[in-house]
Amino acid sequence: MRIVIAGGHGQIALRLERLLADRGDEVAGIIRRPEQAGDLLAAGAEPVVCDLESAPVEDVTRHLEGADAAVFAAGAGPGSGADRKDSVDRGAAALFADAAERAGVRRFLIVSSMGASDSPPPGTDPVFAAYLRAKGAADDDVRARFGLDWTVLRPGRLTDDAGTGLVTLAESTGRSDVTRDDVAATLAALLDASATAGRTLELIGGDTPVTEAVEAVAGG
């Protein structure tokens, strides 16, 4: 497959790019800064410089033409304010989805966040609350699109521990941690599982091998 990943220099995206390249897929990662290109090349991915906060949809569509699947793994990142949570985590996701539809790329995965469906509880840090609202709005936007075979993945608290290859994947998992390695492995498996289209899934560490967990959801 040819897969285009938005947020191609992110921690999950770089892991996913390595996994996909190693299994023989053709991978392109959309990045904002040219100096990030070397890391993508080292991961086996083609770097594509395009700022999803400002690019016209026609430019993004061109980068998606000929792709078999698209993955939105971009985020404003730590240290960013509420405005950028909205412009990246929501706005860029909508732009990327628009472009995927125009390019005829039906398979679409979006990396969201656990808690994105809920109103932030009182006392939540304002920037984190803005992040959750942006993620929730992005999910709602993607799930309303009939032109996409979408899957929304909502991981628990992310860690940089080594992946175990064992997860819990379900519509509701309860809150816990999950490694970025295991999120990337789950995304790779979901790309092959078209039967998970139309599903919103939570992901945490668990006891089930990633492939089996995805197969169980796809068959359920």
mmCIF file of N, CA, C and O in Angstrom, residues 75-85 125 127-128 131:
data_model
loop_
_atom_site.group_PDB
_atom_site.id
_atom_site.type_symbol
_atom_site.label_atom_id
_atom_site.label_comp_id
_atom_site.label_asym_id
_atom_site.label_seq_id
_atom_site.Cartn_x
_atom_site.Cartn_y
_atom_site.Cartn_z
ATOM 1 N N GLY A 75 -0.433 16.744 15.720
ATOM 2 C CA GLY A 75 -0.894 17.407 16.931
ATOM 3 C C GLY A 75 -0.056 18.639 17.178
ATOM 4 O O GLY A 75 1.088 18.728 16.729
ATOM 5 N N ALA A 76 -0.639 19.596 17.875
ATOM 6 C CA ALA A 76 0.089 20.840 18.146
ATOM 7 C C ALA A 76 1.281 20.600 19.060
ATOM 8 O O ALA A 76 2.263 21.333 19.009
ATOM 9 N N GLY A 77 1.203 19.565 19.895
ATOM 10 C CA GLY A 77 2.351 19.204 20.718
ATOM 11 C C GLY A 77 2.445 19.979 22.011
ATOM 12 O O GLY A 77 1.742 20.970 22.233
ATOM 13 N N PRO A 78 3.338 19.509 22.904
ATOM 14 C CA PRO A 78 3.503 20.161 24.194
ATOM 15 C C PRO A 78 4.024 21.589 24.042
ATOM 16 O O PRO A 78 4.781 21.891 23.127
ATOM 17 N N GLY A 79 3.564 22.446 24.929
ATOM 18 C CA GLY A 79 4.002 23.828 24.903
ATOM 19 C C GLY A 79 3.157 24.724 24.028
ATOM 20 O O GLY A 79 3.339 25.951 24.033
ATOM 21 N N SER A 80 2.239 24.143 23.265
ATOM 22 C CA SER A 80 1.372 24.955 22.411
ATOM 23 C C SER A 80 0.147 25.406 23.201
ATOM 24 O O SER A 80 -0.262 24.761 24.165
ATOM 25 N N GLY A 81 -0.441 26.514 22.754
ATOM 26 C CA GLY A 81 -1.596 27.063 23.450
ATOM 27 C C GLY A 81 -2.905 26.569 22.888
ATOM 28 O O GLY A 81 -2.956 25.763 21.951
ATOM 29 N N ALA A 82 -3.993 27.073 23.453
ATOM 30 C CA ALA A 82 -5.325 26.622 23.070
ATOM 31 C C ALA A 82 -5.619 26.906 21.596
ATOM 32 O O ALA A 82 -6.276 26.107 20.920
ATOM 33 N N ASP A 83 -5.129 28.037 21.073
ATOM 34 C CA ASP A 83 -5.397 28.369 19.674
ATOM 35 C C ASP A 83 -4.828 27.315 18.737
ATOM 36 O O ASP A 83 -5.475 26.917 17.755
ATOM 37 N N ARG A 84 -3.609 26.852 19.016
ATOM 38 C CA ARG A 84 -2.996 25.862 18.130
ATOM 39 C C ARG A 84 -3.604 24.480 18.342
ATOM 40 O O ARG A 84 -3.594 23.655 17.421
ATOM 41 N N LYS A 85 -4.121 24.202 19.517
ATOM 42 C CA LYS A 85 -4.858 22.943 19.684
ATOM 43 C C LYS A 85 -6.014 22.910 18.692
ATOM 44 O O LYS A 85 -6.282 21.876 18.070
ATOM 45 N N ASP A 125 -7.062 21.733 33.341
ATOM 46 C CA ASP A 125 -6.194 22.762 32.784
ATOM 47 C C ASP A 125 -6.802 23.289 31.485
ATOM 48 O O ASP A 125 -7.218 22.508 30.627
ATOM 49 N N VAL A 127 -5.708 24.600 28.730
ATOM 50 C CA VAL A 127 -5.116 24.182 27.460
ATOM 51 C C VAL A 127 -5.424 22.710 27.191
ATOM 52 O O VAL A 127 -5.739 22.326 26.055
ATOM 53 N N PHE A 128 -5.367 21.877 28.229
ATOM 54 C CA PHE A 128 -5.703 20.470 28.033
ATOM 55 C C PHE A 128 -7.183 20.315 27.688
ATOM 56 O O PHE A 128 -7.560 19.475 26.858
ATOM 57 N N TYR A 131 -7.523 21.031 24.138
ATOM 58 C CA TYR A 131 -7.029 19.877 23.376
ATOM 59 C C TYR A 131 -8.105 18.802 23.253
ATOM 60 O O TYR A 131 -8.367 18.289 22.156
#
